[in-house]
PDB file of C-alpha atoms in Angstrom:
ATOM      1  CA  UNK U  28     -10.028 -33.775 -24.934  1.00 58.00           C
ATOM      2  CA  UNK U  29      -8.734 -30.488 -25.844  1.00 64.00           C
ATOM      3  CA  UNK U  30      -9.529 -28.900 -22.199  1.00 74.00           C
ATOM      4  CA  UNK U  31      -6.044 -30.748 -20.839  1.00 78.00           C
ATOM      5  CA  UNK U  32      -3.538 -29.327 -23.079  1.00 78.00           C
ATOM      6  CA  UNK U  33      -4.610 -26.024 -22.069  1.00 75.00           C
ATOM      7  CA  UNK U  34      -4.907 -26.694 -18.001  1.00 75.00           C
ATOM      8  CA  UNK U  35      -0.969 -28.264 -18.188  1.00 76.00           C
ATOM      9  CA  UNK U  36       0.426 -24.743 -19.936  1.00 75.00           C
ATOM     10  CA  UNK U  37      -2.177 -22.745 -17.667  1.00 75.00           C
ATOM     11  CA  UNK U  38      -0.188 -24.679 -14.617  1.00 70.00           C
ATOM     12  CA  UNK U  39       3.088 -24.271 -15.909  1.00 70.00           C
ATOM     13  CA  UNK U  40       2.536 -20.712 -16.790  1.00 70.00           C
ATOM     14  CA  UNK U  41       1.931 -19.542 -13.365  1.00 75.00           C
ATOM     15  CA  UNK U  42       4.213 -17.802 -11.873  1.00 72.00           C
ATOM     16  CA  UNK U  43       5.829 -18.886  -9.303  1.00 72.00           C
ATOM     17  CA  UNK U  44       5.379 -18.288  -5.065  1.00 76.00           C
ATOM     18  CA  UNK U  45       6.441 -15.047  -3.275  1.00 80.00           C
ATOM     19  CA  UNK U  46       9.613 -15.219  -2.203  1.00 81.00           C
ATOM     20  CA  UNK U  47       8.743 -15.637   1.816  1.00 83.00           C
ATOM     21  CA  UNK U  48      12.370 -15.947   3.480  1.00 84.00           C
ATOM     22  CA  UNK U  49      15.702 -14.188   2.629  1.00 85.00           C
ATOM     23  CA  UNK U  50      18.830 -16.084   3.029  1.00 80.00           C
ATOM     24  CA  UNK U  51      22.042 -14.457   3.443  1.00 82.00           C
ATOM     25  CA  UNK U  52      25.572 -15.605   0.970  1.00 77.00           C
ATOM     26  CA  UNK U  53      29.180 -15.515   1.887  1.00 74.00           C
ATOM     27  CA  UNK U  54      30.283 -15.422  -1.637  1.00 70.00           C
ATOM     28  CA  UNK U  55      28.219 -12.898  -4.152  1.00 65.00           C
ATOM     29  CA  UNK U  56      28.564 -14.341  -7.919  1.00 65.00           C
ATOM     30  CA  UNK U  57      30.800 -12.396 -10.018  1.00 61.00           C
ATOM     31  CA  UNK U  58      28.273 -12.130 -12.988  1.00 55.00           C
ATOM     32  CA  UNK U  59      25.665 -10.017 -10.666  1.00 58.00           C
ATOM     33  CA  UNK U  60      28.335  -7.717  -8.902  1.00 55.00           C
ATOM     34  CA  UNK U  61      28.597  -5.019 -12.878  1.00 50.00           C
ATOM     35  CA  UNK U  62      24.826  -5.166 -13.283  1.00 71.00           C
ATOM     36  CA  UNK U  63      23.125  -4.499 -10.138  1.00 81.00           C
ATOM     37  CA  UNK U  64      25.428  -1.572  -8.750  1.00 86.00           C
ATOM     38  CA  UNK U  65      23.942   0.964 -10.892  1.00 88.00           C
ATOM     39  CA  UNK U  66      20.263   0.539 -10.057  1.00 88.00           C
ATOM     40  CA  UNK U  67      20.989  -0.259  -6.574  1.00 88.00           C
ATOM     41  CA  UNK U  68      23.073   3.895  -6.544  1.00 90.00           C
ATOM     42  CA  UNK U  69      19.951   4.927  -8.677  1.00 92.00           C
ATOM     43  CA  UNK U  70      17.303   4.353  -6.162  1.00 91.00           C
ATOM     44  CA  UNK U  71      19.829   5.596  -3.286  1.00 92.00           C
ATOM     45  CA  UNK U  72      20.302   8.924  -4.525  1.00 92.00           C
ATOM     46  CA  UNK U  73      16.644   8.738  -6.172  1.00 94.00           C
ATOM     47  CA  UNK U  74      15.624   8.186  -2.055  1.00 94.00           C
ATOM     48  CA  UNK U  75      17.884  11.144  -1.158  1.00 92.00           C
ATOM     49  CA  UNK U  76      17.077  13.567  -4.141  1.00 95.00           C
ATOM     50  CA  UNK U  77      13.502  12.572  -3.608  1.00 95.00           C
ATOM     51  CA  UNK U  78      13.144  14.543   0.357  1.00 94.00           C
ATOM     52  CA  UNK U  79      15.954  17.330  -0.311  1.00 93.00           C
ATOM     53  CA  UNK U  80      13.938  18.034  -3.037  1.00 96.00           C
ATOM     54  CA  UNK U  81      11.169  18.075  -0.740  1.00 96.00           C
ATOM     55  CA  UNK U  82      13.282  19.560   2.385  1.00 93.00           C
ATOM     56  CA  UNK U  83      13.711  22.545  -0.876  1.00 95.00           C
ATOM     57  CA  UNK U  84       9.758  22.832  -1.677  1.00 96.00           C
ATOM     58  CA  UNK U  85       9.179  23.059   2.670  1.00 95.00           C
ATOM     59  CA  UNK U  86      12.084  25.764   3.143  1.00 94.00           C
ATOM     60  CA  UNK U  87      11.011  27.847  -0.150  1.00 96.00           C
ATOM     61  CA  UNK U  88       7.564  27.895   0.662  1.00 95.00           C
ATOM     62  CA  UNK U  89       7.280  29.039   4.325  1.00 94.00           C
ATOM     63  CA  UNK U  90       9.966  32.154   3.541  1.00 95.00           C
ATOM     64  CA  UNK U  91       7.433  33.138   1.697  1.00 95.00           C
ATOM     65  CA  UNK U  92       4.538  32.932   4.172  1.00 94.00           C
ATOM     66  CA  UNK U  93       7.260  34.547   6.447  1.00 94.00           C
ATOM     67  CA  UNK U  94       7.377  37.672   4.024  1.00 94.00           C
ATOM     68  CA  UNK U  95       3.698  37.566   3.614  1.00 91.00           C
ATOM     69  CA  UNK U  96       3.745  37.748   7.498  1.00 91.00           C
ATOM     70  CA  UNK U  97       6.108  40.290   7.603  1.00 91.00           C
ATOM     71  CA  UNK U  98       4.744  42.391   4.748  1.00 89.00           C
ATOM     72  CA  UNK U  99       1.639  42.013   6.265  1.00 87.00           C
ATOM     73  CA  UNK U 100       2.450  43.159   9.993  1.00 86.00           C
ATOM     74  CA  UNK U 101       3.910  46.404   8.466  1.00 86.00           C
ATOM     75  CA  UNK U 102       0.173  47.151   7.308  1.00 81.00           C
ATOM     76  CA  UNK U 103      -0.994  46.157  10.233  1.00 75.00           C
ATOM     77  CA  UNK U 104       1.367  47.996  12.999  1.00 62.00           C
ATOM     78  CA  UNK U 105      -0.935  47.040  15.929  1.00 57.00           C
ATOM     79  CA  UNK U 106      -1.423  43.346  15.645  1.00 47.00           C
TER      80      UNK U 106
ATOM     81  CA  UNK R   7       8.737  19.888  19.045  1.00 61.00           C
ATOM     82  CA  UNK R   8       9.955  22.587  18.345  1.00 67.00           C
ATOM     83  CA  UNK R   9      13.514  22.778  20.331  1.00 75.00           C
ATOM     84  CA  UNK R  10      13.562  19.001  19.539  1.00 78.00           C
ATOM     85  CA  UNK R  11      13.698  20.016  16.040  1.00 82.00           C
ATOM     86  CA  UNK R  12      17.036  20.378  15.900  1.00 85.00           C
ATOM     87  CA  UNK R  13      18.499  17.849  16.890  1.00 87.00           C
ATOM     88  CA  UNK R  14      16.578  15.172  15.893  1.00 86.00           C
ATOM     89  CA  UNK R  15      17.412  16.399  12.307  1.00 88.00           C
ATOM     90  CA  UNK R  16      21.474  16.107  13.336  1.00 91.00           C
ATOM     91  CA  UNK R  17      20.226  12.196  14.426  1.00 91.00           C
ATOM     92  CA  UNK R  18      18.290  11.118  11.842  1.00 90.00           C
ATOM     93  CA  UNK R  19      21.581  13.174   9.013  1.00 91.00           C
ATOM     94  CA  UNK R  20      24.124  11.036  11.247  1.00 93.00           C
ATOM     95  CA  UNK R  21      21.345   8.018  10.574  1.00 93.00           C
ATOM     96  CA  UNK R  22      21.513   8.592   7.202  1.00 91.00           C
ATOM     97  CA  UNK R  23      25.264   9.234   6.643  1.00 91.00           C
ATOM     98  CA  UNK R  24      25.977   5.599   8.685  1.00 93.00           C
ATOM     99  CA  UNK R  25      22.444   3.241   7.175  1.00 92.00           C
ATOM    100  CA  UNK R  26      24.733   2.863   3.630  1.00 90.00           C
ATOM    101  CA  UNK R  27      27.989   1.247   5.497  1.00 90.00           C
ATOM    102  CA  UNK R  28      25.609  -1.237   7.874  1.00 92.00           C
ATOM    103  CA  UNK R  29      23.757  -1.931   4.711  1.00 92.00           C
ATOM    104  CA  UNK R  30      27.177  -2.443   3.663  1.00 89.00           C
ATOM    105  CA  UNK R  31      28.283  -4.773   5.812  1.00 90.00           C
ATOM    106  CA  UNK R  32      25.558  -6.842   5.611  1.00 92.00           C
ATOM    107  CA  UNK R  33      25.408 -10.194   3.409  1.00 92.00           C
ATOM    108  CA  UNK R  34      24.407 -10.978   0.210  1.00 91.00           C
ATOM    109  CA  UNK R  35      20.614 -12.405  -0.080  1.00 90.00           C
ATOM    110  CA  UNK R  36      21.210 -16.312  -1.788  1.00 88.00           C
ATOM    111  CA  UNK R  37      18.813 -15.691  -5.122  1.00 86.00           C
ATOM    112  CA  UNK R  38      19.239 -11.477  -5.910  1.00 87.00           C
ATOM    113  CA  UNK R  39      22.666 -11.124  -4.584  1.00 87.00           C
ATOM    114  CA  UNK R  40      23.313  -6.983  -4.882  1.00 87.00           C
ATOM    115  CA  UNK R  41      20.971  -5.598  -5.777  1.00 88.00           C
ATOM    116  CA  UNK R  42      17.936  -6.895  -2.698  1.00 90.00           C
ATOM    117  CA  UNK R  43      20.377  -4.178  -0.888  1.00 92.00           C
ATOM    118  CA  UNK R  44      17.728  -1.985  -2.583  1.00 93.00           C
ATOM    119  CA  UNK R  45      14.801  -3.368  -0.082  1.00 94.00           C
ATOM    120  CA  UNK R  46      16.464  -1.077   2.782  1.00 94.00           C
ATOM    121  CA  UNK R  47      15.508   1.952   1.223  1.00 94.00           C
ATOM    122  CA  UNK R  48      12.896  -0.010  -0.077  1.00 95.00           C
ATOM    123  CA  UNK R  49      10.930  -1.175   2.366  1.00 96.00           C
ATOM    124  CA  UNK R  50      11.342   1.699   5.073  1.00 96.00           C
ATOM    125  CA  UNK R  51      10.287   4.179   2.389  1.00 96.00           C
ATOM    126  CA  UNK R  52       6.609   2.616   2.935  1.00 96.00           C
ATOM    127  CA  UNK R  53       6.763   1.940   6.362  1.00 97.00           C
ATOM    128  CA  UNK R  54       7.396   6.102   6.475  1.00 97.00           C
ATOM    129  CA  UNK R  55       4.134   6.699   3.991  1.00 97.00           C
ATOM    130  CA  UNK R  56       2.482   4.128   6.231  1.00 97.00           C
ATOM    131  CA  UNK R  57       2.987   6.180   8.651  1.00 97.00           C
ATOM    132  CA  UNK R  58       1.846   9.409   7.249  1.00 97.00           C
ATOM    133  CA  UNK R  59      -1.175   7.726   6.705  1.00 97.00           C
ATOM    134  CA  UNK R  60      -1.819   7.338   9.370  1.00 97.00           C
ATOM    135  CA  UNK R  61      -1.646  10.887  11.114  1.00 97.00           C
ATOM    136  CA  UNK R  62      -3.230  12.010   7.614  1.00 97.00           C
ATOM    137  CA  UNK R  63      -6.309   9.455   8.663  1.00 97.00           C
ATOM    138  CA  UNK R  64      -6.642  10.502  12.058  1.00 97.00           C
ATOM    139  CA  UNK R  65      -6.300  14.145  11.358  1.00 97.00           C
ATOM    140  CA  UNK R  66      -9.132  13.844   8.427  1.00 97.00           C
ATOM    141  CA  UNK R  67     -11.061  11.439  10.780  1.00 97.00           C
ATOM    142  CA  UNK R  68     -10.389  14.416  13.266  1.00 96.00           C
ATOM    143  CA  UNK R  69     -11.287  17.278  10.957  1.00 95.00           C
ATOM    144  CA  UNK R  70     -14.518  15.980   8.968  1.00 94.00           C
ATOM    145  CA  UNK R  71     -16.369  15.014  12.473  1.00 93.00           C
ATOM    146  CA  UNK R  72     -15.032  18.405  14.303  1.00 93.00           C
ATOM    147  CA  UNK R  73     -13.499  21.092  12.129  1.00 89.00           C
ATOM    148  CA  UNK R  74     -10.585  21.267  14.111  1.00 91.00           C
ATOM    149  CA  UNK R  75      -7.938  23.713  11.471  1.00 91.00           C
ATOM    150  CA  UNK R  76      -5.152  21.758  13.440  1.00 93.00           C
ATOM    151  CA  UNK R  77      -7.013  18.675  12.228  1.00 95.00           C
ATOM    152  CA  UNK R  78      -6.680  19.570   8.845  1.00 94.00           C
ATOM    153  CA  UNK R  79      -3.656  21.213   8.370  1.00 94.00           C
ATOM    154  CA  UNK R  80      -2.277  17.487  10.346  1.00 96.00           C
ATOM    155  CA  UNK R  81      -3.859  15.414   7.551  1.00 96.00           C
ATOM    156  CA  UNK R  82      -2.170  17.682   4.153  1.00 95.00           C
ATOM    157  CA  UNK R  83       0.649  17.329   6.555  1.00 96.00           C
ATOM    158  CA  UNK R  84       0.555  13.614   6.586  1.00 97.00           C
ATOM    159  CA  UNK R  85      -1.394  13.077   2.092  1.00 97.00           C
ATOM    160  CA  UNK R  86       2.437  15.293   0.887  1.00 97.00           C
ATOM    161  CA  UNK R  87       5.197  13.464   3.005  1.00 97.00           C
ATOM    162  CA  UNK R  88       2.884   9.744   2.103  1.00 97.00           C
ATOM    163  CA  UNK R  89       2.888  10.753  -1.628  1.00 97.00           C
ATOM    164  CA  UNK R  90       6.884  12.240  -1.381  1.00 97.00           C
ATOM    165  CA  UNK R  91       7.619   8.017   0.127  1.00 97.00           C
ATOM    166  CA  UNK R  92       4.724   6.028  -1.280  1.00 97.00           C
ATOM    167  CA  UNK R  93       6.843   7.850  -4.460  1.00 97.00           C
ATOM    168  CA  UNK R  94      10.036   6.854  -3.505  1.00 96.00           C
ATOM    169  CA  UNK R  95       9.157   2.962  -3.141  1.00 96.00           C
ATOM    170  CA  UNK R  96       7.685   3.035  -6.497  1.00 97.00           C
ATOM    171  CA  UNK R  97      10.401   4.188  -7.991  1.00 97.00           C
ATOM    172  CA  UNK R  98      13.110   2.224  -5.890  1.00 95.00           C
ATOM    173  CA  UNK R  99      10.808  -1.498  -6.385  1.00 95.00           C
ATOM    174  CA  UNK R 100      11.061  -1.401 -10.602  1.00 94.00           C
ATOM    175  CA  UNK R 101      14.614  -0.192 -10.118  1.00 93.00           C
ATOM    176  CA  UNK R 102      15.119  -3.093  -7.885  1.00 92.00           C
ATOM    177  CA  UNK R 103      12.107  -5.539  -9.747  1.00 91.00           C
ATOM    178  CA  UNK R 104      14.457  -4.464 -13.668  1.00 89.00           C
ATOM    179  CA  UNK R 105      17.237  -6.926 -12.397  1.00 88.00           C
ATOM    180  CA  UNK R 106      15.387  -9.959 -10.531  1.00 88.00           C
ATOM    181  CA  UNK R 107      12.405 -10.417 -12.210  1.00 87.00           C
ATOM    182  CA  UNK R 108      13.870  -9.482 -15.521  1.00 84.00           C
ATOM    183  CA  UNK R 109      11.250  -6.733 -16.019  1.00 88.00           C
ATOM    184  CA  UNK R 110      10.226  -2.982 -14.157  1.00 91.00           C
ATOM    185  CA  UNK R 111       6.653  -2.924 -13.206  1.00 93.00           C
ATOM    186  CA  UNK R 112       4.195  -6.539 -12.861  1.00 91.00           C
ATOM    187  CA  UNK R 113       0.682  -5.451 -13.132  1.00 93.00           C
ATOM    188  CA  UNK R 114       0.374  -8.048  -9.818  1.00 90.00           C
ATOM    189  CA  UNK R 115      -1.905  -7.570  -6.504  1.00 93.00           C
ATOM    190  CA  UNK R 116       1.561  -6.094  -4.255  1.00 94.00           C
ATOM    191  CA  UNK R 117       2.683  -3.238  -7.100  1.00 95.00           C
ATOM    192  CA  UNK R 118      -0.874  -2.311  -8.564  1.00 95.00           C
ATOM    193  CA  UNK R 119      -2.492  -1.445  -5.159  1.00 95.00           C
ATOM    194  CA  UNK R 120       0.364   0.387  -4.175  1.00 96.00           C
ATOM    195  CA  UNK R 121       0.408   2.457  -6.649  1.00 97.00           C
ATOM    196  CA  UNK R 122      -3.470   2.950  -6.379  1.00 97.00           C
ATOM    197  CA  UNK R 123      -2.736   3.742  -3.388  1.00 97.00           C
ATOM    198  CA  UNK R 124      -0.566   6.614  -4.689  1.00 97.00           C
ATOM    199  CA  UNK R 125      -2.988   7.773  -6.806  1.00 97.00           C
ATOM    200  CA  UNK R 126      -4.671   8.380  -4.171  1.00 97.00           C
ATOM    201  CA  UNK R 127      -3.405  10.256  -1.957  1.00 97.00           C
ATOM    202  CA  UNK R 128      -2.601  12.571  -4.876  1.00 97.00           C
ATOM    203  CA  UNK R 129      -5.998  12.827  -5.444  1.00 96.00           C
ATOM    204  CA  UNK R 130      -6.743  14.414  -2.068  1.00 96.00           C
ATOM    205  CA  UNK R 131      -3.783  16.641  -2.731  1.00 96.00           C
ATOM    206  CA  UNK R 132      -5.158  17.557  -6.010  1.00 96.00           C
ATOM    207  CA  UNK R 133      -8.261  18.035  -4.169  1.00 95.00           C
ATOM    208  CA  UNK R 134      -6.557  20.316  -2.682  1.00 92.00           C
ATOM    209  CA  UNK R 135      -5.344  22.273  -4.737  1.00 92.00           C
ATOM    210  CA  UNK R 136      -8.151  22.422  -7.501  1.00 93.00           C
ATOM    211  CA  UNK R 137     -11.382  21.767  -5.410  1.00 87.00           C
ATOM    212  CA  UNK R 138     -12.125  25.448  -4.190  1.00 85.00           C
ATOM    213  CA  UNK R 139     -14.538  26.225  -1.302  1.00 85.00           C
ATOM    214  CA  UNK R 140     -15.381  22.961   0.518  1.00 84.00           C
ATOM    215  CA  UNK R 141     -12.948  20.953  -0.656  1.00 91.00           C
ATOM    216  CA  UNK R 142     -10.561  20.799   2.845  1.00 91.00           C
ATOM    217  CA  UNK R 143     -14.276  17.974   3.851  1.00 93.00           C
ATOM    218  CA  UNK R 144     -14.316  16.392   0.700  1.00 93.00           C
ATOM    219  CA  UNK R 145     -10.277  15.436   0.720  1.00 94.00           C
ATOM    220  CA  UNK R 146     -10.882  14.090   4.137  1.00 95.00           C
ATOM    221  CA  UNK R 147     -12.938  11.775   2.952  1.00 95.00           C
ATOM    222  CA  UNK R 148     -10.381  10.655   0.396  1.00 95.00           C
ATOM    223  CA  UNK R 149      -7.796  10.436   2.830  1.00 96.00           C
ATOM    224  CA  UNK R 150     -10.031   7.715   5.155  1.00 96.00           C
ATOM    225  CA  UNK R 151     -10.385   5.594   2.201  1.00 94.00           C
ATOM    226  CA  UNK R 152      -6.983   6.018   1.417  1.00 95.00           C
ATOM    227  CA  UNK R 153      -6.417   4.945   4.586  1.00 96.00           C
ATOM    228  CA  UNK R 154      -8.095   2.368   4.883  1.00 96.00           C
ATOM    229  CA  UNK R 155      -6.931   0.857   1.640  1.00 95.00           C
ATOM    230  CA  UNK R 156      -3.676   0.680   3.274  1.00 96.00           C
ATOM    231  CA  UNK R 157      -3.838  -1.987   5.364  1.00 95.00           C
ATOM    232  CA  UNK R 158      -4.646  -4.391   2.782  1.00 94.00           C
ATOM    233  CA  UNK R 159      -1.809  -2.846   0.657  1.00 94.00           C
ATOM    234  CA  UNK R 160      -0.295  -4.282   2.781  1.00 93.00           C
ATOM    235  CA  UNK R 161      -1.253  -7.317   3.402  1.00 93.00           C
ATOM    236  CA  UNK R 162      -1.941  -8.129  -0.154  1.00 93.00           C
ATOM    237  CA  UNK R 163       1.295 -10.563  -0.607  1.00 91.00           C
ATOM    238  CA  UNK R 164       0.167 -12.548   2.334  1.00 90.00           C
ATOM    239  CA  UNK R 165      -3.094 -12.772   0.672  1.00 91.00           C
ATOM    240  CA  UNK R 166      -3.047 -13.424  -3.428  1.00 89.00           C
ATOM    241  CA  UNK R 167      -0.460 -15.437  -5.149  1.00 81.00           C
ATOM    242  CA  UNK R 168       2.292 -12.721  -5.943  1.00 84.00           C
ATOM    243  CA  UNK R 169       5.909 -12.603  -6.603  1.00 88.00           C
ATOM    244  CA  UNK R 170       6.272  -9.854  -4.936  1.00 91.00           C
ATOM    245  CA  UNK R 171       8.445 -10.845  -1.528  1.00 90.00           C
ATOM    246  CA  UNK R 172       5.967 -11.812   1.439  1.00 91.00           C
ATOM    247  CA  UNK R 173       5.731  -9.943   4.716  1.00 90.00           C
ATOM    248  CA  UNK R 174       7.333 -12.827   6.070  1.00 90.00           C
ATOM    249  CA  UNK R 175      11.263 -11.914   4.742  1.00 90.00           C
ATOM    250  CA  UNK R 176      10.636  -9.645   7.905  1.00 91.00           C
ATOM    251  CA  UNK R 177      10.311 -11.210  10.789  1.00 92.00           C
ATOM    252  CA  UNK R 178      13.026 -14.173   8.998  1.00 92.00           C
ATOM    253  CA  UNK R 179      15.343 -12.099   8.510  1.00 92.00           C
ATOM    254  CA  UNK R 180      19.085 -12.894  10.500  1.00 91.00           C
ATOM    255  CA  UNK R 181      20.037 -10.905  12.208  1.00 93.00           C
ATOM    256  CA  UNK R 182      22.830  -9.557  10.608  1.00 93.00           C
ATOM    257  CA  UNK R 183      20.055  -8.306   7.325  1.00 93.00           C
ATOM    258  CA  UNK R 184      17.908  -6.999  10.832  1.00 95.00           C
ATOM    259  CA  UNK R 185      19.454  -4.850  12.326  1.00 94.00           C
ATOM    260  CA  UNK R 186      19.848  -2.673   8.923  1.00 94.00           C
ATOM    261  CA  UNK R 187      17.150  -3.516   8.293  1.00 95.00           C
ATOM    262  CA  UNK R 188      15.782  -1.945  11.523  1.00 96.00           C
ATOM    263  CA  UNK R 189      18.655   0.887  11.795  1.00 95.00           C
ATOM    264  CA  UNK R 190      17.220   2.123   8.924  1.00 95.00           C
ATOM    265  CA  UNK R 191      13.479   1.838   8.902  1.00 96.00           C
ATOM    266  CA  UNK R 192      13.946   3.593  12.187  1.00 96.00           C
ATOM    267  CA  UNK R 193      15.896   6.765  10.453  1.00 95.00           C
ATOM    268  CA  UNK R 194      13.596   6.898   8.156  1.00 96.00           C
ATOM    269  CA  UNK R 195      10.189   7.078  10.311  1.00 96.00           C
ATOM    270  CA  UNK R 196      12.227   9.816  12.692  1.00 95.00           C
ATOM    271  CA  UNK R 197      12.914  11.743   8.912  1.00 95.00           C
ATOM    272  CA  UNK R 198       9.345  10.876   8.234  1.00 96.00           C
ATOM    273  CA  UNK R 199       8.212  12.522  12.142  1.00 95.00           C
ATOM    274  CA  UNK R 200      10.283  15.198  10.930  1.00 95.00           C
ATOM    275  CA  UNK R 201       9.492  16.620   7.353  1.00 95.00           C
ATOM    276  CA  UNK R 202       5.381  16.018   8.973  1.00 96.00           C
ATOM    277  CA  UNK R 203       6.636  18.375  11.960  1.00 94.00           C
ATOM    278  CA  UNK R 204       8.393  20.950   9.009  1.00 94.00           C
ATOM    279  CA  UNK R 205       5.402  20.359   7.363  1.00 95.00           C
ATOM    280  CA  UNK R 206       2.660  20.486   9.868  1.00 95.00           C
ATOM    281  CA  UNK R 207       4.881  24.360  11.250  1.00 94.00           C
ATOM    282  CA  UNK R 208       4.346  25.643   7.294  1.00 95.00           C
ATOM    283  CA  UNK R 209       0.289  24.884   7.291  1.00 93.00           C
ATOM    284  CA  UNK R 210      -0.071  26.682  10.806  1.00 93.00           C
ATOM    285  CA  UNK R 211       1.982  29.681   9.362  1.00 93.00           C
ATOM    286  CA  UNK R 212      -0.026  29.930   6.124  1.00 91.00           C
ATOM    287  CA  UNK R 213      -3.092  29.568   8.880  1.00 90.00           C
ATOM    288  CA  UNK R 214      -1.514  32.868  10.493  1.00 90.00           C
ATOM    289  CA  UNK R 215      -1.532  34.223   7.019  1.00 90.00           C
ATOM    290  CA  UNK R 216      -4.931  33.670   6.092  1.00 88.00           C
ATOM    291  CA  UNK R 217      -5.833  34.872  10.407  1.00 87.00           C
ATOM    292  CA  UNK R 218      -4.094  37.727   9.380  1.00 87.00           C
ATOM    293  CA  UNK R 219      -5.579  38.504   5.383  1.00 85.00           C
ATOM    294  CA  UNK R 220      -8.662  38.426   6.811  1.00 86.00           C
ATOM    295  CA  UNK R 221      -8.536  41.069   9.840  1.00 83.00           C
ATOM    296  CA  UNK R 222      -6.165  43.598   7.285  1.00 83.00           C
ATOM    297  CA  UNK R 223      -9.602  43.463   4.967  1.00 80.00           C
ATOM    298  CA  UNK R 224     -12.173  44.001   7.583  1.00 78.00           C
ATOM    299  CA  UNK R 225     -10.026  47.346   9.106  1.00 76.00           C
ATOM    300  CA  UNK R 226      -9.662  49.045   5.514  1.00 70.00           C
TER     301      UNK R 226
END
């Protein structure tokens, strides 16, 4: 008997099912505009910064390797 | 690929300049509004990660069974690029979730397995960095486990009940949303390929330095 309220509570507390389709709308509710913008900009900015940073690390490591190759080539000129 | 790198870099740069305009013109989603537009960077980030994982997994298998050094170079490049795009997905997702769900993070199947996938490839890089002699083979085996995990991460939203949108949102996108999404996905996949190429080039030069050091030591 005690289990019925618990079962009901468990059913009520279930998360909603995952969204299966995106439906476009023409008008965005005004309340949605401002709070979302900083998050959206932050997300796009993060991707740009992460990719640029990674490119910079490749460029920096490549410069170091090229310097090593030059130094070794000077030590072994016949190669 | 060396000759195509420059023009391809220009094409990708132009695509990343154009993409925000296409995304801005795409309609708002009915329940999430403006924040759903993170989708156009978030999902392509994961696609780019999956491409890098596929390269890492295939190259690791070749290296593990044949011992080809160039395969190891591709595997390292794939793991690094996978970690970069995985990080993009793991940061953009919570930014979306904070507005759409009201929380930064949910320990549901998709989010948790995606985090684990990222950690597997971080582990790959740490094994290579700190594993000492023979770490390449151990890392290659780790990459195979990571690659085998990736399809489960993708399908997890369809198999288990989760708050994360299902994979069906992509094939059912209306053309007004599907167009910018396809464009953005292509830009990310090309960017992933470019980063892989640049990183493989670096690995090849590093291999050359190692060979030159050995030759120099033999000589002296």
